[in-house]
XYZ file of C-alpha atoms in Angstrom:
522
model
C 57.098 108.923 81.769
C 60.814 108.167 80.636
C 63.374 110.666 81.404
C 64.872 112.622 79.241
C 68.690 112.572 78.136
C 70.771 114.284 76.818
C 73.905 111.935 76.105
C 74.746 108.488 77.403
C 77.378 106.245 78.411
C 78.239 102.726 79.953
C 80.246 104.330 83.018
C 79.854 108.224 84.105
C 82.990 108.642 86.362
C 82.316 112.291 88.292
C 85.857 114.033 89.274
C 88.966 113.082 86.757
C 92.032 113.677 89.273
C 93.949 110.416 89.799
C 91.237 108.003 90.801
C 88.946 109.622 88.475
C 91.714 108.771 85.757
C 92.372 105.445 86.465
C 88.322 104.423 86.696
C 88.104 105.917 83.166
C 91.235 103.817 82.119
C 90.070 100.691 83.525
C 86.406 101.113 82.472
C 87.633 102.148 78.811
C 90.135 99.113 78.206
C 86.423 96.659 78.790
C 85.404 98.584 75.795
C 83.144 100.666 77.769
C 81.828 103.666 76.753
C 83.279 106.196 79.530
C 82.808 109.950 80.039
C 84.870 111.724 82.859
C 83.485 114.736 84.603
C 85.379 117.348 86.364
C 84.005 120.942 87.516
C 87.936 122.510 86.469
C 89.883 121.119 83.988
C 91.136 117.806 86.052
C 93.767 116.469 87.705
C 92.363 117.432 90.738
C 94.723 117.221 94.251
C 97.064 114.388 92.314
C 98.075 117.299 89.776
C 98.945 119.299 92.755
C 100.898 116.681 94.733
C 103.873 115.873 95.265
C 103.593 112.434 92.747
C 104.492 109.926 95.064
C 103.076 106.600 94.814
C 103.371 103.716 97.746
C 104.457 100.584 96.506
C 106.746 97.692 97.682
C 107.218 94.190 97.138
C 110.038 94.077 94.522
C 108.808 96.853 92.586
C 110.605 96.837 88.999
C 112.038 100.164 90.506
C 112.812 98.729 93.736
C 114.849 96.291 91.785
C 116.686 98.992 89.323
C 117.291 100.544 92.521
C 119.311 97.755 94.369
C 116.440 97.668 97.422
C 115.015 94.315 98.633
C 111.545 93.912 99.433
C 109.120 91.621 99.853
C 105.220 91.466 100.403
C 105.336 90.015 103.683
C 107.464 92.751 104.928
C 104.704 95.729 102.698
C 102.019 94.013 104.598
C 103.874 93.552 107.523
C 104.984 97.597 108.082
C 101.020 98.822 106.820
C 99.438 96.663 109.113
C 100.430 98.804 111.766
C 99.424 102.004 109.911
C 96.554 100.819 108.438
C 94.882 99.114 111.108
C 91.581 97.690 110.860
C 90.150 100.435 108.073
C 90.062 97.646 105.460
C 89.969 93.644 105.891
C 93.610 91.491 106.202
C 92.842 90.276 102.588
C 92.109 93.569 100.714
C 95.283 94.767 102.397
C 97.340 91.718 100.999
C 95.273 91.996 97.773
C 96.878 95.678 97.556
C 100.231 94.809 98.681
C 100.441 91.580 96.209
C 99.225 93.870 93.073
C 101.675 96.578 94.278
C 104.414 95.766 91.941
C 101.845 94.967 89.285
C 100.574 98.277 89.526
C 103.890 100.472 88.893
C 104.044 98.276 85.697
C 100.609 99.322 84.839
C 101.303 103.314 85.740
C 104.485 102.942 83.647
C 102.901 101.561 80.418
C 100.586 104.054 80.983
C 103.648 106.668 80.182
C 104.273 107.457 84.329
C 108.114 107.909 84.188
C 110.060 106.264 87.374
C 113.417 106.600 88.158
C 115.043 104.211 90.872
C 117.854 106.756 92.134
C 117.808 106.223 96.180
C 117.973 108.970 98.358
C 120.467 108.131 101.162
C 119.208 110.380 103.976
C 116.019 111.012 105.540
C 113.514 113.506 103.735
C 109.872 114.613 103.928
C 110.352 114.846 100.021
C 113.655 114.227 98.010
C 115.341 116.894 95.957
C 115.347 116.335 92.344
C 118.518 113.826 92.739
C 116.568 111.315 94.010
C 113.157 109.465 93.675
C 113.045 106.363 95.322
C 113.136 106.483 99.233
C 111.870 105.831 102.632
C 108.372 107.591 102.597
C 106.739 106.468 105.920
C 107.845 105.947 109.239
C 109.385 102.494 108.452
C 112.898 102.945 110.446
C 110.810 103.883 113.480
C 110.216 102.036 116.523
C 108.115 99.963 116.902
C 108.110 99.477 112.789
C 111.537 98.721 112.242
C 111.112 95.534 114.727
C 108.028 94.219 113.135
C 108.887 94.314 109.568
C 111.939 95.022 107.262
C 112.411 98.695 106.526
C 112.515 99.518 102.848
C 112.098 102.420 100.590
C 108.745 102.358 98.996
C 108.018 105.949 98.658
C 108.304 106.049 94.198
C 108.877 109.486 93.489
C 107.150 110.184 89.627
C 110.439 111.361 87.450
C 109.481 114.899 87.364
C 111.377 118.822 88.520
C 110.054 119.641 91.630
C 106.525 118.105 93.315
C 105.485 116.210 90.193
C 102.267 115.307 90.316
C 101.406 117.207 87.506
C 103.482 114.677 85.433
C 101.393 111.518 87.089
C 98.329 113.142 86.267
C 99.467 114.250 82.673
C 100.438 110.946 81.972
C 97.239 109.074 83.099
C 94.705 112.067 81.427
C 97.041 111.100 78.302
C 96.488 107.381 79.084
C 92.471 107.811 79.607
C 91.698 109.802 76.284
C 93.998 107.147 74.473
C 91.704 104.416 75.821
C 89.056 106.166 74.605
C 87.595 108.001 77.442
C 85.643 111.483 76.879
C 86.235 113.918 79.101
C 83.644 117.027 80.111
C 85.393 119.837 81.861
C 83.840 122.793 83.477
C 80.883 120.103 84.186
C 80.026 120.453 88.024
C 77.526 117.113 88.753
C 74.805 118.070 90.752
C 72.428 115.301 91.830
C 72.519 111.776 90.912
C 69.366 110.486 89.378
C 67.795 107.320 90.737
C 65.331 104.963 88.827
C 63.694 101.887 91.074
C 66.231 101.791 93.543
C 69.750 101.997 91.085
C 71.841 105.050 90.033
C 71.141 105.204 86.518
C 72.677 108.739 86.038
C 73.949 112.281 86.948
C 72.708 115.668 86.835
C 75.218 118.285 86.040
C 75.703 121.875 85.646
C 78.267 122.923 82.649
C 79.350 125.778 81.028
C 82.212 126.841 78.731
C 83.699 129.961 80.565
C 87.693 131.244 79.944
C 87.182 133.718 82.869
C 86.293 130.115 85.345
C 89.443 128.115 84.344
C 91.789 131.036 84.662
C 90.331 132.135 88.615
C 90.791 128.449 88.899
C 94.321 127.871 87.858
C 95.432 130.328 89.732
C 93.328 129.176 93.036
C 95.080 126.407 92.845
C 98.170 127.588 92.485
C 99.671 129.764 94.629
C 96.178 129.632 95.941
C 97.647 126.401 97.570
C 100.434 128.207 99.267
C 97.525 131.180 100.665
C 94.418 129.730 101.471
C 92.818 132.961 101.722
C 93.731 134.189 98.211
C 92.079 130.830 97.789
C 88.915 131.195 98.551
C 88.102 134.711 97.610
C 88.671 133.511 94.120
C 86.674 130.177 94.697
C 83.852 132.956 95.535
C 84.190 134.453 92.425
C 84.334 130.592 90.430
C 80.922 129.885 92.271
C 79.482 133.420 91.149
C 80.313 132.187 87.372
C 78.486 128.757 88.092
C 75.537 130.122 89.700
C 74.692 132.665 87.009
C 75.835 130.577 83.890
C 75.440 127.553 82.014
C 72.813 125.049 81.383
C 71.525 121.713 83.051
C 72.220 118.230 81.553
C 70.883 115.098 82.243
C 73.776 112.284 81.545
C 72.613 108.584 81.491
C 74.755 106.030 82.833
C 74.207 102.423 81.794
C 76.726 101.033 83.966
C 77.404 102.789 86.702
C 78.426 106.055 88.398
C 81.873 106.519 90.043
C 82.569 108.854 92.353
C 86.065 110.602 92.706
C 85.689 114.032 93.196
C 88.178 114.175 96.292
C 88.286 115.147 100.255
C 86.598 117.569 102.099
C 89.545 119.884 103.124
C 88.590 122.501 101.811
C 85.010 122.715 102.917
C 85.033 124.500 106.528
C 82.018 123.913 107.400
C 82.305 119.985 107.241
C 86.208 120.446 108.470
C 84.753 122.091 112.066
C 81.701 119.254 112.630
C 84.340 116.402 112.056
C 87.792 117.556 112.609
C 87.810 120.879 114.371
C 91.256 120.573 115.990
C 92.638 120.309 112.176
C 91.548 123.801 111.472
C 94.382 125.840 110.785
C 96.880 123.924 108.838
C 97.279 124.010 105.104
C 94.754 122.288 103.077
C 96.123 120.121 100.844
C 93.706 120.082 97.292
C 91.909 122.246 95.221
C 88.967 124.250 95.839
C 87.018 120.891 94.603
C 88.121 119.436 97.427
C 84.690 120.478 99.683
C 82.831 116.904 99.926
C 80.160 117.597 97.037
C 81.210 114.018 96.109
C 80.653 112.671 99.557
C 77.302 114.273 99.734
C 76.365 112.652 96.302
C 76.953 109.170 97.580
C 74.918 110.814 101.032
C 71.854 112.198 98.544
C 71.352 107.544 97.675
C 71.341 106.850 100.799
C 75.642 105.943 101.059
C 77.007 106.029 104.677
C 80.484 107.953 105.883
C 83.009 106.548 107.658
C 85.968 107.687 109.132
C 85.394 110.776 108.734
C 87.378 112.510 111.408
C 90.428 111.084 110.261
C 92.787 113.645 109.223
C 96.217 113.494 108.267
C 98.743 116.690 109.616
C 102.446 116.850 108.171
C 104.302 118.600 110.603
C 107.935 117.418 109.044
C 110.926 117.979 110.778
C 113.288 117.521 107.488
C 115.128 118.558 105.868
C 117.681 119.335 106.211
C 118.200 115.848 108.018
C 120.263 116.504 110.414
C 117.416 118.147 112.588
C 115.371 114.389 113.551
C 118.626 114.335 115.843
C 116.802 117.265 117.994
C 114.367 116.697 120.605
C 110.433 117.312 120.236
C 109.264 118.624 123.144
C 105.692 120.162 124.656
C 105.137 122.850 126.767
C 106.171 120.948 130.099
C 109.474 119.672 128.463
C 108.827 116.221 127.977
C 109.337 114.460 124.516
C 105.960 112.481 123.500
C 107.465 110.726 119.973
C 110.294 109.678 118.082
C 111.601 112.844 116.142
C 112.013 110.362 113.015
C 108.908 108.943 112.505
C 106.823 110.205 109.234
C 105.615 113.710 109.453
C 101.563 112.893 110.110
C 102.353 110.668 112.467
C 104.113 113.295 114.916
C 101.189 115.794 113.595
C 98.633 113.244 114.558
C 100.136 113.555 118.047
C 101.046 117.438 118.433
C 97.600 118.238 117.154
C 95.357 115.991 119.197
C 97.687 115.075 122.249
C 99.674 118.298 122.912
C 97.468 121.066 121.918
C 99.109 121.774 118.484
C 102.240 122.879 120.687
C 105.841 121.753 120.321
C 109.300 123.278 120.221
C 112.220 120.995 118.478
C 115.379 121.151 121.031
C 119.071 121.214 118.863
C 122.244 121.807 120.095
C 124.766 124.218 117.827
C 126.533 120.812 116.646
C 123.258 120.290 115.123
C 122.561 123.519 113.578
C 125.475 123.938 111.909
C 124.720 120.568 109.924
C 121.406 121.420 109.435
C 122.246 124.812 107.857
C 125.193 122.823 105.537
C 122.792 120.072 104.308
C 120.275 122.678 103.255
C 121.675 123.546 99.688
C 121.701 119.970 98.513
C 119.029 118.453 100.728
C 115.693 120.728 99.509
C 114.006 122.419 96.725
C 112.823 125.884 96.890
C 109.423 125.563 99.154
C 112.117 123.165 101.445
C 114.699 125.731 101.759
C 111.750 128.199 102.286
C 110.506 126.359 105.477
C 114.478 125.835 106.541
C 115.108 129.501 106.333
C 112.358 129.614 108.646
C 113.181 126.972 110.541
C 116.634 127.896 111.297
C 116.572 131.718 111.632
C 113.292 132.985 112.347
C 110.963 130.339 114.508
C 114.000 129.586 116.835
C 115.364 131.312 120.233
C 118.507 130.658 121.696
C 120.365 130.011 125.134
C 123.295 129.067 126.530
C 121.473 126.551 129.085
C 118.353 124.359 128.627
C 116.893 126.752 131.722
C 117.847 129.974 129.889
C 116.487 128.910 126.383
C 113.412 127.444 127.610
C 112.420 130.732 129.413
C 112.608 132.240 126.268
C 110.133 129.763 124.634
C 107.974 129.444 127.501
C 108.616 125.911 128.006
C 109.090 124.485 131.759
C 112.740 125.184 132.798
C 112.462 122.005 135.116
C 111.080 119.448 132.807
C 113.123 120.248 129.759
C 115.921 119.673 131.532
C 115.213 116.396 133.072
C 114.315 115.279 129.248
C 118.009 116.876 128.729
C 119.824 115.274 131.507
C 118.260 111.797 130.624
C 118.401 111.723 126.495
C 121.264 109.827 124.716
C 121.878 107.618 128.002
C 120.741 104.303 127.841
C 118.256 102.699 125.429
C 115.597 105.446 124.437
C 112.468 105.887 125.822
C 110.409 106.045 122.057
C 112.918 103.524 120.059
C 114.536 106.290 118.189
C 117.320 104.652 116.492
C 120.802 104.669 118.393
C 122.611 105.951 115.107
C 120.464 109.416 115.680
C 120.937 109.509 119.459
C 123.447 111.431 120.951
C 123.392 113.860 124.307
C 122.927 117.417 123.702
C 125.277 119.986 124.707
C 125.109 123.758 124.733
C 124.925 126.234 123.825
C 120.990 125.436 122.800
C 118.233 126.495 120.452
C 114.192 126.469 120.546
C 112.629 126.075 117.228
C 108.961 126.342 117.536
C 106.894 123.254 115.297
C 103.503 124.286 116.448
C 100.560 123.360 114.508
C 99.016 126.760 112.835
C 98.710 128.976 109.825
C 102.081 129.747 109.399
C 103.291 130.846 105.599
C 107.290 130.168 106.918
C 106.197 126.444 108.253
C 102.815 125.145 107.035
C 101.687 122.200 108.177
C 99.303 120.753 105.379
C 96.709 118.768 105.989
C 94.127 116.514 104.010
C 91.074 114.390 104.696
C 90.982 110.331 104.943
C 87.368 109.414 105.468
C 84.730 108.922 102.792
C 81.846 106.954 101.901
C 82.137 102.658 102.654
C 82.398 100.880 99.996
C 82.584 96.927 98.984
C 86.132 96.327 99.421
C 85.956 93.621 96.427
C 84.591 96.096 93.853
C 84.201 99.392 95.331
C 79.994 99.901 95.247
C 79.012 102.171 97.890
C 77.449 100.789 100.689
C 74.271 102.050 102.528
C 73.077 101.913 106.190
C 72.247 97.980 106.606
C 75.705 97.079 104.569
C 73.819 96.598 101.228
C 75.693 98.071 98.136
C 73.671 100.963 96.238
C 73.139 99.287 92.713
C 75.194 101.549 89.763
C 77.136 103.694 92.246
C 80.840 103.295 92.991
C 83.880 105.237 94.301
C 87.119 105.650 94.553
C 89.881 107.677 96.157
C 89.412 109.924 98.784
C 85.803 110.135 98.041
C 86.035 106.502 99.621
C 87.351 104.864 102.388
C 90.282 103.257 101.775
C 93.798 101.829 102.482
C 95.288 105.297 103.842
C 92.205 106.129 106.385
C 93.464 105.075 109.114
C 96.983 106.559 108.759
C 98.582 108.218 106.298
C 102.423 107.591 104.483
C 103.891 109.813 101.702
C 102.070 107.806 98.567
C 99.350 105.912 100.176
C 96.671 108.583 99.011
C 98.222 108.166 95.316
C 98.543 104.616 95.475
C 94.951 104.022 96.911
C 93.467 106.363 94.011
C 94.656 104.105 91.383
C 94.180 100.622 93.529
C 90.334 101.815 93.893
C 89.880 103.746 91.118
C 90.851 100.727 88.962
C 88.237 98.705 90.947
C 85.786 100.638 90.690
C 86.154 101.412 86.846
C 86.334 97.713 86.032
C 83.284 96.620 88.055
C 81.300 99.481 87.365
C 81.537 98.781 83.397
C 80.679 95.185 84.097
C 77.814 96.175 86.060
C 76.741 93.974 89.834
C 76.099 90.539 88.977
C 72.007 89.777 89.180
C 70.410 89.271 92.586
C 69.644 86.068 94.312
């Protein structure tokens, strides 16, 4: 007997945050019939983020913005980051199109501005948006590729991702994409071995969007406060409503986000994670993952998570020392935030003091003004007055922190002299003199100094179109996806932007191959 319907389309794209948005633009410029589903209102973690998008190569910006690049040197620096998590050719496929693609987000109405910051940042203040968003003046990166600034801050007041996602929800409507809000999809129906649509649970509800709106924000900022909405979102769902059946003649996309905020899944993959920020929406629990799961899609990757702990700004601070509890340093204090998380969380126990002389302090506290915005100057405040002790000798402070007397000072006594033992750049070397203060970076659920955190691992997909891929390495006919419901070019390691720029490189691909459909067997 056939099954029922109750509206159809050539693509079905479940989630409308960034990837969601680009698949919709994509599939809709074929001429494909598209409708976007999203269990809020959309925009998803992109409208929450900071609206930075990795790109390089001679960027249009990059050029505005007197900084030479090339895609030798792109591939070159995300080789090392990216690793083996996708093939040499998708990552110089990505890295060629990169330039392309800020063209494409800008005709799409995504404003750029090529104003380079000039000092190191884990996010620049509203003077600047063009700037080094990665560990690319590290060691070893510096010496294996060109640094450059390829972190493209979205023109926008402070974290402006809400004025990427504005811009592409404007761009996908325009193309004619339909969106369905307050639609949660619930099972993906299956005819002889394809996806051929979705199930989905949607209601109209004012009393839903506003618990939502404001768990996301300042839900963001108190996870708690958080969730005891979400409970009260999921109460709504459960009791209201009704059950539609959507065909899709296409395909299905999936890009309905991480798994941060799912605890359950957080503790079987990543258990060491739990207790830093989580960085998405309460839509952010896997439900997409386990769609692709429910057709027989495997997971990869999947206890890959990415930990910010930032040590600017102010800048002036990467000139410390980041130490663990026995004194010694274990990482160069200006590499990009997740990759001295990555270490403190699963290499030192989540426990790490930064080591600054006064010299330093007193710059830190006169860049602060002009070097942050508000949640910035929040975590300085904290940084620099309340999560610090103080000494006049490394012995005496280190007492105070509970850090080995002993060891800290042989990391003293032998930092600045001679070439340094991580690579940190001579320019930020100097030796440290008293008198001496602690500041405590440990990895935890601190509102003064969060440390957020989001999930990299997803379902495998084709890397040439973005199909989801079950156990034997066969792609599941009609189902695709895209962002961080799929593995991709930032789950290995992640850079400021490489989430954002993965969302639209494969949410692009899998729009545009899902409204063509897979070629015919053979």
């Amino acid at each position: 007997m056939p099954l029922a319907w109750d509206s159809e389309a050539d693509v079905v794209v479940v989630g409308f945050g960034g990837a969601g948005a680009c698949a919709a633009i994509e599939a809709a410029r074929t001429g494909a019939r598209v409708l976007a589903l999203d269990r809020f209102t959309g925009g998803g973690a992109t409208a929450v983020s900071g609206g930075i998008v990795y790109a390089g190569g001679g960027t249009s910006v990059q050029r505005a913005g007197g900084v030479a690049d090339t895609v030798d040197d792109m591939v070159a620096y995300l080789r090392q980051e990216v690793g083996d998590v996708v093939s040499p050719e998708t990552l110089r496929r990505f890295c060629a199109g990169s330039a392309d693609m800020i063209d494409w987000l800008a005709e799409a109405g995504v404003p750029f501005d090529a104003s380079v910051c000039p000092y190191k940042t884990s996010y620049p203040s509203n003077d600047y948006y063009l700037y080094y968003s990665g560990s690319e003046t590290a060691w070893p990166f510096r010496s294996r590729a060109t640094p450059a600034q390829r972190g493209h801050r979205v023109h926008g007041r402070g974290t402006s991702g809400q004025v990427l996602f504005a811009a592409l929800a404007l761009a996908a409507r325009a193309a004619g994409a339909h969106v369905a809000q307050q639609t949660t999809a619930t099972s993906l129906v299956v005819e002889d071995g394809r996806v051929v649509g979705v199930e989905c649970r949607t209601l109209r509800s004012r009393r839903h969007a506003v618990l939502h709106r404001y768990a996301t924000k300042p839900g963001l900022y108190i996870p708690a406060f958080a969730r005891a909405l979400h409970r009260r979102i999921t109460k709504i769902e459960s009791t209201g409503g009704e059950v539609v059946r959507i065909r899709a003649r296409g395909g299905v996309v999936l890009a309905a986000g991480g798994f941060i905020n799912n605890r359950t899944m957080l503790r079987e993959f990543a258990p060491a994670f739990r207790g830093g920020l989580p960085l998405g929406t309460q839509g952010d629990d896997g439900s997409g993952i386990h769609l692709g799961e429910s057709v027989g899609g495997v997971t990869d990757r999947m206890t890959k998570v990415s930990a910010w702990r930032f040590l600017t700004p102010p800048s002036a601070l990467i000139r410390g020392i980041l130490v663990d509890q026995s004194g010694a340093r274990f990482v160069d204090e200006s590499s990009y935030g997740a990759a001295i998380g990555e270490r403190l969380v699963l290499e030192r126990g989540g426990r790490a003091w930064l080591l600054v002389d006064e010299r330093i302090m007193a710059q830190a506290r006169r860049q602060v003004p002009r070097e942050t915005l508000w949640f910035q100057r929040l975590s300085a405040h904290y940084l620099l007055r309340v999560a610090r002790v103080r000494g006049a000798t490394v012995e005496q402070v280190a007492r105070k922190a509970g850090i080995d007397p002993a060891g800290l000072a042989s990391t003293v006594a032998e930092y600045g002299h001679g070439e340094d033992e991580f690579g940190k750049h001579p320019d930020l070397v100097a030796p440290l003199t008293g008198p001496f203060a602690l500041i405590d970076c440990s990895f935890g659920p601190r509102l003064g100094y969060p440390c957020p955190t989001l999930t990299l691992g997803g379902l495998k997909v084709d890397e040439e179109t973005g199909q989801v891929l079950d156990a034997d390495g066969g792609g599941i006919p009609g189902l695709y996806a895209a962002g961080r419901n799929a593995v991709g070019i930032c789950s290995n390691s992640y850079v400021s932007g490489l989430s954002l720029a993965d969302c639209v490189f494969s949410g692009r691909r899998a729009g545009r191959h899902a409204a063509a459909g897979e070629p015919p067997q053979v």
